[in-house]
Short mmCIF file of C-alpha atoms in Angstrom, two decimals:
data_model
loop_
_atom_site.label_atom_id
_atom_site.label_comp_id
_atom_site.label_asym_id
_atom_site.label_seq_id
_atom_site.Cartn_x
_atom_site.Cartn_y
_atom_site.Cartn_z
CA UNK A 14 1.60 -14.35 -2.58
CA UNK A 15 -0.96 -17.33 -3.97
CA UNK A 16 -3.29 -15.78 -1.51
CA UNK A 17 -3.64 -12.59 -2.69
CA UNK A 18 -3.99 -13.51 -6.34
CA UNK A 19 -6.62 -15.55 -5.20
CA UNK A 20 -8.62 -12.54 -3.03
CA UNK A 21 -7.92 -10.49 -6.28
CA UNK A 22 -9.59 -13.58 -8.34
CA UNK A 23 -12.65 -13.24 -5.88
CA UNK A 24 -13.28 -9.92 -6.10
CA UNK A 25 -13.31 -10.38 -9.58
CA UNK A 26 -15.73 -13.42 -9.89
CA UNK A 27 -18.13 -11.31 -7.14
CA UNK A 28 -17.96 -8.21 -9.85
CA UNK A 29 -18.84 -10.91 -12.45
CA UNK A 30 -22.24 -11.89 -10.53
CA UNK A 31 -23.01 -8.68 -9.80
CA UNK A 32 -22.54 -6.98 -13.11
CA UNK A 33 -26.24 -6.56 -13.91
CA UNK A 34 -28.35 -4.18 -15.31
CA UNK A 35 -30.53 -1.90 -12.37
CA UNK A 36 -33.38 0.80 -11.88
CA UNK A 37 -32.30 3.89 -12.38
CA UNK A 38 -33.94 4.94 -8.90
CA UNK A 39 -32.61 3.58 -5.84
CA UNK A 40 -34.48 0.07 -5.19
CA UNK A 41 -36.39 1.27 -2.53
CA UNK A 42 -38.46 4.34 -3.28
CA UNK A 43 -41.25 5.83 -1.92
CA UNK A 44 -43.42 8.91 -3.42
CA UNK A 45 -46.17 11.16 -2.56
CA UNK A 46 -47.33 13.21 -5.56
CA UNK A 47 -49.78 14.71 -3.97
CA UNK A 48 -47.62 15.91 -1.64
CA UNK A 49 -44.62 16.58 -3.45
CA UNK A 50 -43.10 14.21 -1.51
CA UNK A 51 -40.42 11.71 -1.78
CA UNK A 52 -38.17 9.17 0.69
CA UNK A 53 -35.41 6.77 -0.89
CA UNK A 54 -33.53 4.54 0.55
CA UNK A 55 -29.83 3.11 -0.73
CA UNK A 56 -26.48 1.24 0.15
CA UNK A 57 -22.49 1.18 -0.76
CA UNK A 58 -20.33 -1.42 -0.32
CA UNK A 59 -16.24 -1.80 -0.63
CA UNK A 60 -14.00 -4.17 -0.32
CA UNK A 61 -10.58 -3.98 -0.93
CA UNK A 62 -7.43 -6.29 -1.12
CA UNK A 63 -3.63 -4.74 -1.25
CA UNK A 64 -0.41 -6.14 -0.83
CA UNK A 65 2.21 -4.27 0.50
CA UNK A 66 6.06 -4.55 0.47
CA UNK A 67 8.71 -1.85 1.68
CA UNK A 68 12.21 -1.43 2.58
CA UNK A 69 12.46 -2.19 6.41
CA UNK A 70 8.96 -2.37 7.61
CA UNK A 71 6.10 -4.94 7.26
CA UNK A 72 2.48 -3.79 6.27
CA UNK A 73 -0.61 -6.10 7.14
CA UNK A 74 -1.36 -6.90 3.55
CA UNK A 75 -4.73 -8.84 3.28
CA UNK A 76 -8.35 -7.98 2.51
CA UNK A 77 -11.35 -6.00 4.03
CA UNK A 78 -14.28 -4.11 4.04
CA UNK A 79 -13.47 -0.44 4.16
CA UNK A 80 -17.21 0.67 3.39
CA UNK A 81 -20.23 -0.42 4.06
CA UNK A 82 -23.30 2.33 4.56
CA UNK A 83 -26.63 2.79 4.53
CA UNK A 84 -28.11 6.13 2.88
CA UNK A 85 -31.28 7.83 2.98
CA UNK A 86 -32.84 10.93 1.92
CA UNK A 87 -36.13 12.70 1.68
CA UNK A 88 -37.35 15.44 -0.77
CA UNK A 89 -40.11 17.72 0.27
CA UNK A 90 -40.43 20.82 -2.42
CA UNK A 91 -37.17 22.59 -2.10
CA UNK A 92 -36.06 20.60 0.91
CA UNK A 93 -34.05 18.05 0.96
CA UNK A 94 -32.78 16.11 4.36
CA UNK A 95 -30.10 13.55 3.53
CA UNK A 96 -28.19 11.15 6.33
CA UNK A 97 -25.72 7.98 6.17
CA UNK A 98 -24.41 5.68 8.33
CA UNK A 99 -21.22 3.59 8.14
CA UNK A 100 -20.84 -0.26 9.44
CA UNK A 101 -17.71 -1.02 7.46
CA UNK A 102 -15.48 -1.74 10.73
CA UNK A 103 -17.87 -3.77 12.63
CA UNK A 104 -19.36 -0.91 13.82
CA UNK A 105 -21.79 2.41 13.61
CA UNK A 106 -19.80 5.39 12.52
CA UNK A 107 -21.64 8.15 11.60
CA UNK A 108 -21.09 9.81 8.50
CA UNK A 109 -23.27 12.98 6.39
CA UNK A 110 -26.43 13.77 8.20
CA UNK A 111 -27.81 17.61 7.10
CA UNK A 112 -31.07 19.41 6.23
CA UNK A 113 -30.83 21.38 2.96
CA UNK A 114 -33.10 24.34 1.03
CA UNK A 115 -32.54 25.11 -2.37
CA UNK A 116 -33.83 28.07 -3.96
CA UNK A 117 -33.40 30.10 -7.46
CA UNK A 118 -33.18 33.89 -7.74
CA UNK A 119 -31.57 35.98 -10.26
CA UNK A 120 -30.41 32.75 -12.58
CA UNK A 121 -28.44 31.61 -9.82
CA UNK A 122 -29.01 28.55 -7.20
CA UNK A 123 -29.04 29.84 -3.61
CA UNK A 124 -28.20 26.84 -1.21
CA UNK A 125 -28.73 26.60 2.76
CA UNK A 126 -27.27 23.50 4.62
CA UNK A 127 -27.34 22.87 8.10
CA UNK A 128 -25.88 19.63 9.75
CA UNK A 129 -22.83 17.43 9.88
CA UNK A 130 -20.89 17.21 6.15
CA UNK A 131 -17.82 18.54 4.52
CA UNK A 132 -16.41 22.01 5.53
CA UNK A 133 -16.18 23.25 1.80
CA UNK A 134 -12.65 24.32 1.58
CA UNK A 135 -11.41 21.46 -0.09
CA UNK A 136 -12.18 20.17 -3.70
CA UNK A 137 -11.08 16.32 -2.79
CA UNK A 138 -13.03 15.94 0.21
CA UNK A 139 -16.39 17.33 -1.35
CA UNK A 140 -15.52 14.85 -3.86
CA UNK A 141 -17.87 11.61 -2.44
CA UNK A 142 -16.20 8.19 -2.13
CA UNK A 143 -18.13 6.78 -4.41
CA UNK A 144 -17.14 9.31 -7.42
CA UNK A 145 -13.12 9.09 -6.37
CA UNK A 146 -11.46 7.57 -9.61
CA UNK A 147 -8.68 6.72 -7.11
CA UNK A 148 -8.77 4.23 -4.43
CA UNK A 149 -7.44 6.51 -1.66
CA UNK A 150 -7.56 10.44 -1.67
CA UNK A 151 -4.07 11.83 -1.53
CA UNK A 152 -1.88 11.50 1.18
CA UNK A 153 -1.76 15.38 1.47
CA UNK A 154 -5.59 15.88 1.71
CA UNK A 155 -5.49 13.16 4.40
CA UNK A 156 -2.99 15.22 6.50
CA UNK A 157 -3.94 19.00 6.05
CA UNK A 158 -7.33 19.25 4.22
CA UNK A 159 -10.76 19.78 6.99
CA UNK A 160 -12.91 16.84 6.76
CA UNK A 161 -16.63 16.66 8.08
CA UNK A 162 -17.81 19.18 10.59
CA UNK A 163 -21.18 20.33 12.50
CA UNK A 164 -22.44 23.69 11.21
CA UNK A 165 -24.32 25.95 8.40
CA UNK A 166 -23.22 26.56 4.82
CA UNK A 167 -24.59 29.13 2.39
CA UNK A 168 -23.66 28.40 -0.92
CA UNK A 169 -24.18 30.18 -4.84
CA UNK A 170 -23.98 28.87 -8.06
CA UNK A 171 -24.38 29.36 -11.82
CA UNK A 172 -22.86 29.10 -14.78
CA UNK A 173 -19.19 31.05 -14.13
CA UNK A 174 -19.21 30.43 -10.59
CA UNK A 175 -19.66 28.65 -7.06
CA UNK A 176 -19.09 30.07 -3.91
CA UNK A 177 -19.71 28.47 -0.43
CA UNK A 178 -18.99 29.62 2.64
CA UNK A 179 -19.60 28.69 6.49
CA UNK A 180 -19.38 28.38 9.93
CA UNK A 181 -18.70 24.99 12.07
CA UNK A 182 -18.04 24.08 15.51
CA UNK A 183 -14.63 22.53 16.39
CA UNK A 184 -15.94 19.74 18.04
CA UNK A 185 -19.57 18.28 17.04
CA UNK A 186 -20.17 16.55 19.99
CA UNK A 187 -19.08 19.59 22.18
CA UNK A 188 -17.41 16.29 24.46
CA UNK A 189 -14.00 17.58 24.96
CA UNK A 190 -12.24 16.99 28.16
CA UNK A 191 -12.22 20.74 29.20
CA UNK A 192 -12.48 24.03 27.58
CA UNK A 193 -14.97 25.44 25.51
CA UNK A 194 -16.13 24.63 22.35
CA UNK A 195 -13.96 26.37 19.53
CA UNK A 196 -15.32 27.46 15.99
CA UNK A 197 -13.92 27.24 12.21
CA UNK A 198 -14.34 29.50 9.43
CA UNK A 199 -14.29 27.84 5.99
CA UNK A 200 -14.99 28.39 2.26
CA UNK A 201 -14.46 27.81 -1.25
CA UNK A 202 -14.59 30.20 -4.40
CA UNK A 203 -14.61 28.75 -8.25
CA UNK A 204 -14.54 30.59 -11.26
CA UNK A 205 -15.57 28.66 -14.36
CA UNK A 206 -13.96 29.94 -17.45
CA UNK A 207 -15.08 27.71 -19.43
CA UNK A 208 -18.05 25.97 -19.79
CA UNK A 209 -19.03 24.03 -22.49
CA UNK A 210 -20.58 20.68 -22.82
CA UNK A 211 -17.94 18.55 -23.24
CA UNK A 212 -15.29 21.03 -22.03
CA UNK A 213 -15.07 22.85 -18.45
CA UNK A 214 -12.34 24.67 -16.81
CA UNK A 215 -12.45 25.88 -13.19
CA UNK A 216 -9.59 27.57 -11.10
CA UNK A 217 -10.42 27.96 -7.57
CA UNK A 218 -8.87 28.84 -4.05
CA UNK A 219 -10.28 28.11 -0.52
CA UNK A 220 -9.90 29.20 3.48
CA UNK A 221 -10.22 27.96 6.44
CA UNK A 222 -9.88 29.51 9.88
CA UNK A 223 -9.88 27.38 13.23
CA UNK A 224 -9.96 29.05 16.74
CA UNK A 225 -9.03 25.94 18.95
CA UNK A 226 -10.33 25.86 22.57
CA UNK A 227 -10.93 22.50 23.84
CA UNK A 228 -8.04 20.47 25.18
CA UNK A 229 -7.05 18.49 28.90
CA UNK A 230 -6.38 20.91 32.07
CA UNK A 231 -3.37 20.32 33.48
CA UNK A 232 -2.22 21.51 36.58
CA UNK A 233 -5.23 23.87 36.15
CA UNK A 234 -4.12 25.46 32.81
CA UNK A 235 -5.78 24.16 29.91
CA UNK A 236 -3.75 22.68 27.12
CA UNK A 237 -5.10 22.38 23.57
CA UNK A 238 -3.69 20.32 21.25
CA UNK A 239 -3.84 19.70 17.61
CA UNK A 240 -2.84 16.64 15.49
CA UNK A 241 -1.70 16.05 11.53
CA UNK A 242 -0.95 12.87 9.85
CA UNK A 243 -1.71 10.44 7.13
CA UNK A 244 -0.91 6.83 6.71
CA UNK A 245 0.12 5.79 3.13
CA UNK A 246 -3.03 6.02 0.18
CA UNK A 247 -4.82 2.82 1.31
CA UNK A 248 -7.48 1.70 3.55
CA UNK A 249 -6.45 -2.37 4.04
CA UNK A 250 -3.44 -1.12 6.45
CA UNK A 251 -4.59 2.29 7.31
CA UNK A 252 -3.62 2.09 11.24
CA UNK A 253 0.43 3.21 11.01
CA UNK A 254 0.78 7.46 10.46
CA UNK A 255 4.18 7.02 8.12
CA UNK A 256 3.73 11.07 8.54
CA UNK A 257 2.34 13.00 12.09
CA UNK A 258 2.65 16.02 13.94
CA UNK A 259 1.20 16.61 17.50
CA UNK A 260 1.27 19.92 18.40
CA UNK A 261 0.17 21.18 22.55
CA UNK A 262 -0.73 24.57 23.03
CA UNK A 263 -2.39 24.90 18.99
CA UNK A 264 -4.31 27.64 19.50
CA UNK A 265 -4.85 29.26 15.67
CA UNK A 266 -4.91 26.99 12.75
CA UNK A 267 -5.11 28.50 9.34
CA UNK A 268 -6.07 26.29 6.14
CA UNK A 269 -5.06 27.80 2.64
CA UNK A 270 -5.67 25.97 -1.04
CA UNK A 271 -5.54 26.64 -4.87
CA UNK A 272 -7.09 24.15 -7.35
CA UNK A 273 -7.86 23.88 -11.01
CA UNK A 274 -9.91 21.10 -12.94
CA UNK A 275 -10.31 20.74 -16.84
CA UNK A 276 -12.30 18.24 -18.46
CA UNK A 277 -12.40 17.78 -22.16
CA UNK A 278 -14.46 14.61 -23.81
CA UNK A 279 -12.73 11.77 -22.59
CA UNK A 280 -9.55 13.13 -20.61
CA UNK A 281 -9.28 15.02 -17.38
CA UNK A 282 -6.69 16.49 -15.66
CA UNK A 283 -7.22 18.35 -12.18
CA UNK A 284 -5.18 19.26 -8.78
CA UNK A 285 -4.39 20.98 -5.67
CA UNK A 286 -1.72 22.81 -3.27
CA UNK A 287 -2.60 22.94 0.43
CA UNK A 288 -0.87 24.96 3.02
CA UNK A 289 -1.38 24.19 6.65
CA UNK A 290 0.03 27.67 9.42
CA UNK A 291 -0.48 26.73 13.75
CA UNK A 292 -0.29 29.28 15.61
CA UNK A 293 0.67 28.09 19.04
CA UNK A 294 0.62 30.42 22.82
CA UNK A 295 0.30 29.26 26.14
CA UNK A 296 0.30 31.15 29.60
CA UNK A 297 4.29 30.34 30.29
CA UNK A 298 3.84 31.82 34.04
CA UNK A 299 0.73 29.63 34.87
CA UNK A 300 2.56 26.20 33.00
CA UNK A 301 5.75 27.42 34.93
CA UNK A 302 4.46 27.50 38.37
CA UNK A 303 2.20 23.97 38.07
CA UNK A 304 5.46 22.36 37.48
CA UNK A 305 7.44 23.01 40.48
CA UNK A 306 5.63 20.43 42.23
CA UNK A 307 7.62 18.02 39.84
CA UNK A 308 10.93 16.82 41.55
CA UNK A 309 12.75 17.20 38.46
CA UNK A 310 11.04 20.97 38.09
CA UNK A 311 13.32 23.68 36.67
CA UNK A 312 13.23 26.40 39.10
CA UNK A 313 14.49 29.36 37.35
CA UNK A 314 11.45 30.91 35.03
CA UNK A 315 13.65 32.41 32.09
CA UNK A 316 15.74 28.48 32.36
CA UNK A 317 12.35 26.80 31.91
CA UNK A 318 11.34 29.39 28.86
CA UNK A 319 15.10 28.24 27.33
CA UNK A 320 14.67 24.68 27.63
CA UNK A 321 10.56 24.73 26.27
CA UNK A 322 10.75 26.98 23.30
CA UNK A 323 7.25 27.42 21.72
CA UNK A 324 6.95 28.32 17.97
CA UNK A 325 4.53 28.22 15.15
CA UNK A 326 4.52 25.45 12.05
CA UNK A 327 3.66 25.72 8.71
CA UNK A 328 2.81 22.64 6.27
CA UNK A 329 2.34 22.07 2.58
CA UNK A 330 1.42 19.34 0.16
CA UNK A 331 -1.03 18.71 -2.80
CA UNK A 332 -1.49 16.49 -6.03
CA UNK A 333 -1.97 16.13 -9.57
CA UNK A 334 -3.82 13.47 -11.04
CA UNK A 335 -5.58 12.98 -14.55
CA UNK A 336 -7.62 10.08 -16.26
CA UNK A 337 -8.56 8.74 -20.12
CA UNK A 338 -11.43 7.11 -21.12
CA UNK A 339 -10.91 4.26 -23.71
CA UNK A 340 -14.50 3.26 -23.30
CA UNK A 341 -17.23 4.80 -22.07
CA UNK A 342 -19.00 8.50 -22.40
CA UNK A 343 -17.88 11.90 -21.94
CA UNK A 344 -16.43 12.84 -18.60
CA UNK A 345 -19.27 14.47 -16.42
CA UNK A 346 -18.76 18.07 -14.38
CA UNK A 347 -20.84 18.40 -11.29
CA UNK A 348 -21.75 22.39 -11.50
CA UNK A 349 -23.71 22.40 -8.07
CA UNK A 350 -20.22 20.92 -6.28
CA UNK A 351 -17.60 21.93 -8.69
CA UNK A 352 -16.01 18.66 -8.75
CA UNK A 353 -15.71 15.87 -11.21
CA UNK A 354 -18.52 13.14 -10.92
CA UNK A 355 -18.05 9.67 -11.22
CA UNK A 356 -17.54 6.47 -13.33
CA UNK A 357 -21.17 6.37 -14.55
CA UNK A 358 -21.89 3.48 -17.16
CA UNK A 359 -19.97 0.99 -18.86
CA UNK A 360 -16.71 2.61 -18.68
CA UNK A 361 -12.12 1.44 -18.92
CA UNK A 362 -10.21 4.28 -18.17
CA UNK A 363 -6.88 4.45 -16.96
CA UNK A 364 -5.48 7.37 -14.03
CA UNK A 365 -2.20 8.38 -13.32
CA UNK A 366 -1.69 10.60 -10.12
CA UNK A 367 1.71 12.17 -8.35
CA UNK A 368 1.22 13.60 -4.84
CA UNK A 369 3.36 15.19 -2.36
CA UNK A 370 3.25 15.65 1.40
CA UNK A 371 5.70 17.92 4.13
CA UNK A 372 5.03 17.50 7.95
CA UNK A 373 8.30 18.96 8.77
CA UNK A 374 6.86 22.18 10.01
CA UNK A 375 8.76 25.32 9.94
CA UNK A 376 10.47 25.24 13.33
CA UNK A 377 12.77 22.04 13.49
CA UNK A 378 14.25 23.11 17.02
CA UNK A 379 10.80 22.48 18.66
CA UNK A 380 10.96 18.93 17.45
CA UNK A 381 13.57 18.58 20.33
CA UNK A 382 11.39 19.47 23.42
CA UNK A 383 7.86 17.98 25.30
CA UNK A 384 5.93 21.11 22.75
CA UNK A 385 5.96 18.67 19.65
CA UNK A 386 5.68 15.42 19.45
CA UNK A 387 6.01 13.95 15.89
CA UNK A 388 7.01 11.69 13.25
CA UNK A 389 7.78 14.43 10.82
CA UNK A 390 9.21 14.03 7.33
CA UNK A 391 8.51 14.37 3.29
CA UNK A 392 6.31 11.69 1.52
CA UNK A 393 5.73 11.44 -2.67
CA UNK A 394 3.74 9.07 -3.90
CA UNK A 395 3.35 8.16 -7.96
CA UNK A 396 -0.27 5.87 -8.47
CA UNK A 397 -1.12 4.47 -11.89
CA UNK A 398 -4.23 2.70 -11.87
CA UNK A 399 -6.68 1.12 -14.51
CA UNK A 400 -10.95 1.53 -13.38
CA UNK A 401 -13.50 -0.39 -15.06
CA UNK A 402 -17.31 0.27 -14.74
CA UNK A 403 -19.70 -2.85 -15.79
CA UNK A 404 -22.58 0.28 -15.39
CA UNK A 405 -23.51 2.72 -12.47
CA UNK A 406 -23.64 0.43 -9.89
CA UNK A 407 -20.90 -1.72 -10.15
CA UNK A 408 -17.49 -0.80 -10.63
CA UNK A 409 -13.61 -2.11 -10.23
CA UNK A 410 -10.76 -0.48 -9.50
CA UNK A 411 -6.75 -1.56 -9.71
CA UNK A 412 -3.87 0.66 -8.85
CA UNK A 413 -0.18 0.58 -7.99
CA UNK A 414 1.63 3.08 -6.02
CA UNK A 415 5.32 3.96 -5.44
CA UNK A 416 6.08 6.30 -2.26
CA UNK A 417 9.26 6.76 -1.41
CA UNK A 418 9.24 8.08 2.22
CA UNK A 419 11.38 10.53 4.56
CA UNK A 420 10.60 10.73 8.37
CA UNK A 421 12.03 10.48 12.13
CA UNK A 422 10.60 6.55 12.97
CA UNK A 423 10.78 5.42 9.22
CA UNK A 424 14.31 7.03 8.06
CA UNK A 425 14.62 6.67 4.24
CA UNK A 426 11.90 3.93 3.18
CA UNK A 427 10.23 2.96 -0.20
CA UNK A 428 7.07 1.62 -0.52
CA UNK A 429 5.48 -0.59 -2.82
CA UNK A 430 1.26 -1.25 -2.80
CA UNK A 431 -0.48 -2.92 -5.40
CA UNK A 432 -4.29 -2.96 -4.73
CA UNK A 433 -8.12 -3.30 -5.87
CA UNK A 434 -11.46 -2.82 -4.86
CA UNK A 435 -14.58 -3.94 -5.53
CA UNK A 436 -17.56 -1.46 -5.46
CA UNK A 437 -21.50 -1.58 -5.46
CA UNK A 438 -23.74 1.25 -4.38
CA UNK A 439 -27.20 2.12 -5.80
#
């Protein structure tokens, strides 16, 4: 235990020598006046330390980096091309890389993106990392939310509402194993009741719609396949899914949400629900007959049906979470995103956050057979945490979390994680 109080003293003392004032501007910037031209350059850095303890299983508690990027960006007129790297595991994981064109007409903002970033249907995950006043998104938005994908976005906004809407590719490297490349369908529609300057309300609900077509032949029949899961809300241990769901022969995956967010001076409160539906279908004559090869193959077609049943699942989860500001300014309300922005300057606030997450699915009798494999079960987590902000750049963050956890590998386990992090990014 001396250990950790000691990383946690560290991090600390590092925050300490870094806590200084900075440029505005990122410290690299380059413009062209003449040209209306401008390149910046910038970095983010976090490390975190966590200790773990649960019931009857033993988490790597400990310290490490768990980002580390480089970001860049350059502004021509009403263009704007934006990339970033990641090097926080030792290697080069790309991250957001997209060309964008704003443009005004009618008192609204038109936006065209085209590139690698966030499918839109999600509030959380078009929330950056660096603006999270949590240490870990919620467990559920880790399982069912879409993450980053390759394609084009149009988006509006003004003062009542955002609406953004677009069409991806399944897989952005188009590298699967066989098949061809599916599509998704995504989007996300605010409405803004109120919008004051130190007040906003939005209400909101999002879709997405995946048409899955890349998976492994086998026995020359190709089999898709589509995995769910989440590891507990923390990135020092992140390797174990506590919750997952693999699912062959995924064909149709629809992605449903509902949010709200309400700032008001120095509180905020906001949320989601997501709800995950599979649709699954295979060619049962073609799988039967490239099994009877097998020496164990079932011979009889309507025996083989019996003992592989193939059904659907559905999924749900979401969160609640909400903040106070003893010190500090107003909270901030990012119109152009629709989310909640970050810490900002010199800033003590304290978060409290409940989240829930089922990966039972809706079928349990397929959870018998070679159609789903899975650690299924229900996860709730509770996360109190206290954030302090020396300015912009520099920030700390302290949280502890209670999840008591339901699955297949786990049984009935509780979980305890107290952690921090340590943040600069300019």
């Amino acid at each position: 235990m001396k250990r950790y109080v000691v990383l946690f003293i560290a991090l600390l003392a590092s925050g300490a020598v870094w806590a200084q004032d900075f440029d505005n501007r990122p410290s690299i910037n380059i413009e062209n006046k003449k040209e209306d031209l401008k390149f910046t350059i910038g970095a983010r850095f976090m490390a975190d330390v966590a200790y773990y303890h649960a019931d009857n299983y033993k988490m790597k508690s400990g310290a490490a980096i768990t980002d580390a990027r480089i970001r860049t960006s350059m502004t021509y007129k009403d263009w704007y091309f934006y990339a970033d790297f990641d090097f926080s595991k030792g290697k080069f994981s790309q991250k957001n890389i997209f060309l964008r064109h704003t443009f005004q007409l009618d008192n609204a903002s038109h936006v065209l993106r085209v590139g690698y970033f966030n499918n839109p249907a999600t509030m959380a995950n078009n929330t950056s990392r660096g603006s999270l006043h949590f240490i870990s998104r919620a467990a559920p938005v880790q399982a069912l939310a879409p993450g980053r994908e390759l394609g084009i976005n149009y988006q509006f906004y003004n003062q009542q509402f955002l609406l953004s809407q677009g069409v991806f590719a399944e897989n952005k490297y188009n590298d699967q194993l066989s098949g061809f490349q599916g599509f998704t369908l995504g989007g996300r529609w605010v409405w803004r009741p109120i919008t004051k300057k130190y007040q906003t309300l939005h209400i909101g609900g999002s879709f997405r719609f995946a048409k899955i077509c890349t998976g492994l032949t086998v026995n020359g029949v190709l089999k898709t396949n589509l995995d769910l899961g989440t590891s507990l809300e923390t990135y020092v241990d992140p390797a174990v899914k506590f919750l997952s769901k693999s699912m062959p022969w995924a064909k149709r995956d629809y992605f449903a949400g509902a949010e709200f967010l309400y700032t008001y001076k120095k509180m905020f409160v906001r949320g989601e629900y997501l709800f995950r539906h599979v649709n699954k279908s295979r060619d049962d004559k073609a799988v039967f007959e490239g099994q009877l090869t097998a020496d164990d193959a079932i011979r009889d077609f309507e025996e083989w049906q019996k003992a592989n049943p193939l059904s659907n699942d559905s999924f749900h989860g979401g969160y609640v979470e909400g903040g106070y500001r003893f010190i500090g300014d107003h909270y901030t309300y990012g119109s152009s995103d629709g989310v909640l922005k970050g810490l900002g300057g010199k800033t003590l606030e304290g978060v409290v956050r409940y989240s829930f997450l089922n990966l039972e699915g809706s079928d349990v009798s397929t959870e018998n057979n070679m159609n789903t494999l899975f650690n299924s079960g229900q996860m709730h987590s509770a996360t109190f945490g206290a954030n302090y902000s020396f300015n912009k750049y520099v920030q700390l963050l302290f949280s502890y979390t209670y999840t008591p956890l339901k699955s297949r590998v786990f049984a009935e386990s509780n979980f305890n994680t107290l952690q921090a992090r340590i943040t600069f990014q300019f």
